[in-house]
Each structure stands twice: as structure tokens, then as C-alpha cells.
Short mmCIF file of C-alpha atoms in Angstrom, two decimals:
data_model
loop_
_atom_site.label_atom_id
_atom_site.label_comp_id
_atom_site.label_asym_id
_atom_site.label_seq_id
_atom_site.Cartn_x
_atom_site.Cartn_y
_atom_site.Cartn_z
CA ILE A 185 45.31 25.64 -32.52
CA LEU A 186 43.81 29.12 -34.09
CA ASN A 187 43.81 29.80 -37.59
CA VAL A 188 42.54 32.83 -39.40
CA GLU A 189 42.19 32.77 -42.78
CA GLN A 190 42.31 35.60 -45.41
CA SER A 191 40.40 35.66 -48.77
CA PRO A 192 41.81 36.19 -51.83
CA GLN A 193 45.59 35.82 -51.58
CA SER A 194 45.24 37.86 -53.74
CA LEU A 195 43.82 40.55 -56.48
CA HIS A 196 44.76 42.14 -58.81
CA VAL A 197 42.18 44.93 -60.54
CA GLN A 198 41.90 48.43 -62.34
CA GLU A 199 41.90 51.69 -60.66
CA GLY A 200 38.24 52.94 -59.75
CA ASP A 201 37.32 48.76 -59.07
CA SER A 202 35.51 48.26 -55.49
CA THR A 203 36.79 44.99 -54.31
CA ASN A 204 36.89 43.65 -50.73
CA PHE A 205 38.15 40.96 -48.63
CA THR A 206 37.11 38.76 -46.22
CA CYS A 207 38.44 36.94 -42.67
CA SER A 208 37.33 34.89 -40.84
CA PHE A 209 38.69 33.85 -37.81
CA PRO A 210 36.81 30.75 -34.56
CA SER A 211 35.20 32.30 -32.44
CA SER A 212 35.11 31.16 -29.28
CA ASN A 213 36.64 33.46 -26.69
CA PHE A 214 36.75 36.14 -29.21
CA TYR A 215 37.70 40.26 -28.10
CA ALA A 216 38.94 41.92 -31.32
CA LEU A 217 38.95 42.21 -34.48
CA HIS A 218 42.21 43.44 -35.50
CA TRP A 219 42.61 44.82 -39.64
CA TYR A 220 46.11 46.42 -40.56
CA ARG A 221 47.90 47.88 -44.23
CA TRP A 222 51.26 46.76 -45.10
CA GLU A 223 52.96 48.64 -47.80
CA THR A 224 56.41 46.74 -49.81
CA ALA A 225 59.44 47.27 -47.62
CA LYS A 226 57.27 49.87 -44.25
CA SER A 227 55.95 48.18 -41.94
CA PRO A 228 52.25 47.02 -41.08
CA GLU A 229 49.91 49.77 -39.64
CA ALA A 230 46.20 49.84 -38.21
CA LEU A 231 43.64 50.24 -40.23
CA PHE A 232 40.53 49.21 -37.75
CA VAL A 233 39.50 47.71 -34.43
CA MET A 234 36.97 46.13 -33.95
CA THR A 235 34.68 44.83 -31.15
CA LEU A 236 31.24 44.31 -31.28
CA ASN A 237 28.67 42.53 -33.47
CA GLY A 238 27.58 44.87 -36.37
CA ASP A 239 30.30 46.69 -36.32
CA GLU A 240 30.91 48.62 -38.77
CA LYS A 241 34.15 51.16 -39.45
CA LYS A 242 34.97 53.92 -41.37
CA LYS A 243 38.33 55.13 -42.98
CA GLY A 244 38.16 57.75 -46.06
CA ARG A 245 37.55 54.76 -49.22
CA ILE A 246 38.48 51.57 -46.61
CA SER A 247 34.76 50.36 -44.71
CA ALA A 248 35.25 47.35 -42.00
CA THR A 249 31.94 45.24 -40.60
CA LEU A 250 32.30 42.28 -38.03
CA ASN A 251 30.42 39.96 -37.30
CA THR A 252 31.74 37.51 -34.44
CA LYS A 253 28.84 35.17 -33.75
CA GLU A 254 29.87 33.48 -37.18
CA GLY A 255 33.62 34.54 -36.99
CA TYR A 256 34.26 36.64 -40.22
CA SER A 257 35.52 40.29 -41.24
CA TYR A 258 35.13 42.22 -44.94
CA LEU A 259 37.31 45.17 -45.44
CA TYR A 260 35.64 47.11 -48.79
CA ILE A 261 37.94 49.62 -51.03
CA LYS A 262 35.08 51.90 -52.60
CA GLY A 263 36.76 53.18 -56.40
CA SER A 264 40.92 52.48 -55.70
CA GLN A 265 43.26 54.13 -56.10
CA PRO A 266 46.77 52.46 -56.95
CA GLU A 267 48.20 54.38 -53.01
CA ASP A 268 46.08 51.84 -52.27
CA SER A 269 48.57 48.58 -53.82
CA ALA A 270 49.48 46.97 -50.59
CA THR A 271 49.14 43.94 -48.01
CA TYR A 272 45.58 43.34 -46.08
CA LEU A 273 46.31 40.95 -42.48
CA CYS A 274 43.54 40.98 -40.64
CA ALA A 275 44.77 39.53 -36.81
CA SER A 276 41.99 38.27 -34.68
CA HIS A 277 42.66 38.79 -30.79
CA TYR A 278 41.41 35.72 -28.08
CA ASN A 279 43.03 37.10 -24.43
CA GLN A 280 43.13 39.74 -22.13
CA GLY A 281 47.12 39.32 -22.71
CA GLY A 282 47.52 40.99 -25.75
CA LYS A 283 48.76 38.99 -28.39
CA LEU A 284 47.07 38.44 -32.09
CA ILE A 285 46.50 35.63 -34.68
CA PHE A 286 47.07 37.26 -38.10
CA GLY A 287 45.65 35.50 -41.02
CA GLN A 288 48.36 35.21 -44.22
CA GLY A 289 47.73 38.68 -45.94
CA THR A 290 45.59 39.49 -49.12
CA GLU A 291 47.76 41.38 -51.70
CA LEU A 292 46.13 43.79 -53.48
CA SER A 293 47.80 45.04 -56.26
CA VAL A 294 45.57 48.19 -58.92
CA LYS A 295 46.97 48.92 -61.65
CA PRO A 296 46.11 53.10 -63.32
CA ASN B 1346 58.34 60.60 -30.18
CA ALA B 1347 59.95 58.04 -32.41
CA GLY B 1348 57.47 55.71 -31.68
CA VAL B 1349 59.56 51.47 -31.73
CA THR B 1350 62.65 51.79 -33.52
CA GLN B 1351 65.00 48.34 -34.80
CA THR B 1352 68.54 47.98 -34.70
CA PRO B 1353 70.13 46.66 -36.87
CA LYS B 1354 68.10 47.06 -40.47
CA PHE B 1355 70.27 44.89 -42.03
CA ARG B 1356 72.00 41.84 -40.81
CA ILE B 1357 74.27 38.15 -42.48
CA LEU B 1358 75.09 35.37 -39.73
CA LYS B 1359 76.40 32.56 -40.45
CA ILE B 1360 75.37 29.19 -38.86
CA GLY B 1361 75.25 29.07 -35.23
CA GLN B 1362 76.79 32.29 -34.42
CA SER B 1363 74.33 34.47 -32.68
CA MET B 1364 73.20 38.17 -32.33
CA THR B 1365 70.63 40.40 -30.88
CA LEU B 1366 67.63 42.33 -32.10
CA GLN B 1367 67.25 44.94 -30.72
CA CYS B 1368 63.71 46.76 -29.85
CA THR B 1369 62.77 50.40 -28.10
CA GLN B 1370 59.70 51.82 -28.07
CA ASP B 1371 59.37 55.85 -26.64
CA MET B 1372 55.62 54.71 -26.17
CA ASN B 1373 55.79 53.84 -22.19
CA HIS B 1374 53.74 50.35 -24.25
CA ASN B 1375 52.62 48.22 -21.49
CA TYR B 1376 52.96 45.78 -24.49
CA MET B 1377 55.51 44.14 -27.23
CA TYR B 1378 55.51 41.93 -29.81
CA TRP B 1379 58.49 39.57 -31.72
CA TYR B 1380 56.79 38.76 -34.75
CA ARG B 1381 59.24 36.55 -38.25
CA GLN B 1382 57.46 37.47 -40.93
CA ASP B 1383 57.59 34.61 -43.81
CA PRO B 1384 56.54 35.04 -47.51
CA GLY B 1385 53.09 33.25 -48.40
CA MET B 1386 52.76 32.93 -44.26
CA GLY B 1387 52.06 36.48 -43.06
CA LEU B 1388 53.07 37.12 -39.87
CA LYS B 1389 54.58 34.39 -37.03
CA LEU B 1390 54.44 36.10 -33.44
CA ILE B 1391 57.29 34.50 -31.61
CA TYR B 1392 57.33 35.72 -28.41
CA TYR B 1393 55.48 38.66 -26.37
CA SER B 1394 55.40 40.22 -22.89
CA VAL B 1395 53.30 42.07 -20.79
CA GLY B 1396 55.25 44.04 -18.51
CA ALA B 1397 59.40 44.53 -17.77
CA GLY B 1398 59.74 40.46 -15.68
CA ILE B 1399 57.29 39.13 -17.61
CA THR B 1400 57.49 37.39 -20.85
CA ASP B 1401 55.85 34.32 -22.27
CA LYS B 1402 55.54 32.47 -25.92
CA GLY B 1403 54.44 32.39 -29.31
CA GLU B 1404 53.55 30.18 -31.73
CA VAL B 1405 57.20 29.83 -32.90
CA PRO B 1406 59.65 30.80 -30.39
CA ASN B 1407 62.21 27.47 -30.42
CA GLY B 1408 65.73 29.20 -31.25
CA TYR B 1409 65.20 32.68 -30.17
CA ASN B 1410 64.89 34.01 -26.13
CA VAL B 1411 64.17 37.41 -24.76
CA SER B 1412 64.21 39.98 -21.71
CA ARG B 1413 62.68 41.98 -20.51
CA SER B 1414 64.00 44.55 -17.83
CA THR B 1415 62.65 47.97 -18.47
CA THR B 1416 59.04 49.77 -20.34
CA GLU B 1417 61.01 50.87 -23.30
CA ASP B 1418 63.39 47.83 -23.87
CA PHE B 1419 62.35 43.98 -25.48
CA PRO B 1420 65.11 42.63 -27.45
CA LEU B 1421 65.46 39.39 -29.18
CA ARG B 1422 68.57 36.78 -29.22
CA LEU B 1423 69.29 33.97 -31.17
CA GLU B 1424 71.21 31.90 -30.20
CA LEU B 1425 72.49 29.26 -32.99
CA ALA B 1426 71.76 30.88 -35.80
CA ALA B 1427 70.07 28.58 -38.50
CA PRO B 1428 68.89 29.31 -41.72
CA SER B 1429 65.69 28.75 -40.84
CA GLN B 1430 65.99 31.29 -39.04
CA THR B 1431 66.40 33.87 -42.65
CA SER B 1432 63.70 35.81 -42.03
CA VAL B 1433 61.70 39.70 -42.02
CA TYR B 1434 61.32 39.75 -37.88
CA PHE B 1435 59.45 43.48 -36.73
CA CYS B 1436 58.85 44.43 -33.71
CA ALA B 1437 55.91 46.03 -32.28
CA SER B 1438 53.54 47.65 -29.22
CA SER B 1439 51.30 48.27 -27.68
CA TYR B 1440 48.13 49.44 -24.61
CA PRO B 1441 47.09 46.78 -22.66
CA GLU B 1442 43.32 47.55 -23.15
CA GLN B 1443 42.36 44.47 -25.85
CA SER B 1444 40.98 47.09 -28.67
CA SER B 1445 44.30 48.65 -28.91
CA GLU B 1446 46.08 48.57 -32.66
CA GLN B 1447 49.97 47.41 -32.07
CA TYR B 1448 52.29 50.08 -33.26
CA PHE B 1449 55.38 48.50 -35.43
CA GLY B 1450 58.88 49.01 -36.36
CA PRO B 1451 60.88 49.47 -39.19
CA GLY B 1452 62.15 46.23 -38.95
CA THR B 1453 64.60 43.56 -39.47
CA ARG B 1454 66.46 41.32 -42.41
CA LEU B 1455 68.12 38.75 -41.62
CA THR B 1456 69.99 36.38 -42.96
CA VAL B 1457 71.63 33.11 -41.75
CA THR B 1458 74.35 32.07 -44.49
#
């Protein structure tokens, strides 16, 4: 059974703080790592999809890195804002059938 | 483009009833998926399809059935609803490339009492 683990489970920060979360995944037969942002009462939206070891992607104040050899990815948020409050999901992709295995998510709360 | 649409938005079922959750996408995506969201558990894959006429089980398929007669539609059928099927259900779609992101519908909140 493939298991994707995210830590921490929840995080409370002040506006302006920088923060990061971890996603750990089995590295054998790995194809791609996805990060999604999921606001309350909405549906998940993709942030990044990464495939190569050492990949780094950035979107505004949010960036992500990927280490496929050791099976982890980090998501960083610089200067957190209240609108960054959401659950951040990672998911790994192991075969070309399209199936993603999701972690349980990190719930971020940013206080003004 | 409407993207991925799901109906209904909310539904309450009695134990033993059946229903179909509808999902339609207008992006010409080959791949479609059904997930359920349980508190603290992230998303669990129920069934997925890589094209019309092809479906396969995900992590939690028991109690559900799917069909894919067209590229656009991927309905999820619940037979003999049970309280354990109380959840929020999300449909998603994507292109087949391994680096393709998934696009999610707005979700259906189902309560079985």
C-alpha cells in the first residue's frame, strides 16, 4: 500500500511569517508530485506538478522543491497572508494510469 | 468552459436508498476520477477512468459503481446507501500526461441517515 505523509497536520502562523510543510512519499516507481491548494467550501486547485529530481517551482510567494531519491517535497510560503489560509494537499503519481495518492493535507491558518 | 460540473450539490439519503452522482467535463479530458473526502483523511480515490468504456477501481471502491459511456460524463452510482458513505464527493478530470494537473468539480455533500 502506497502511503503519502504530510507534516505538520496543522499550522497556525501570524501574518508576515514564512512557513514550510513537508510531503513524504515512496520513491520507487515515482512519476510526479502534485501540490494542491484547497480553501474551505471550495474544490482543490493545482499549485505545482513536479517530475524531476531537484525540480523547483515558484508561483508568487509560494515555491516547492522535489527530491525523488529520498522521497520528499517541501512547500514554502514567504510572508504568509490571511488569504493563504487553506489546506495544502500533496499527491504522488506512480503509474501512467493517472492515479494520484493523496496525503492527508496540512491545514494552514494565518492570523492578521 | 464550465470545467468540471457536479450535480447535485447536496443530498440526504436514507439507509438502503440508491442514487447517482453526476459529473461532466467540457475540457475533452481523457482521464476522470471520483474521490471522497473524509475529515482528516485527505482525498481517497473511489474509481477512475482513462477513457470512454474503461474504468478501474481506486482505493475505496466498495459500495460504488461507475460507467463511462462518453468522454464527457462519469457518473458514480451508490447502491444500498450506508451511513459510512456520508462524505463529500469530488469528481476530477485531467489530460493523460503524467505531469497533468487534475481539475476538480465543486463537490457533492452526501448524508446518509
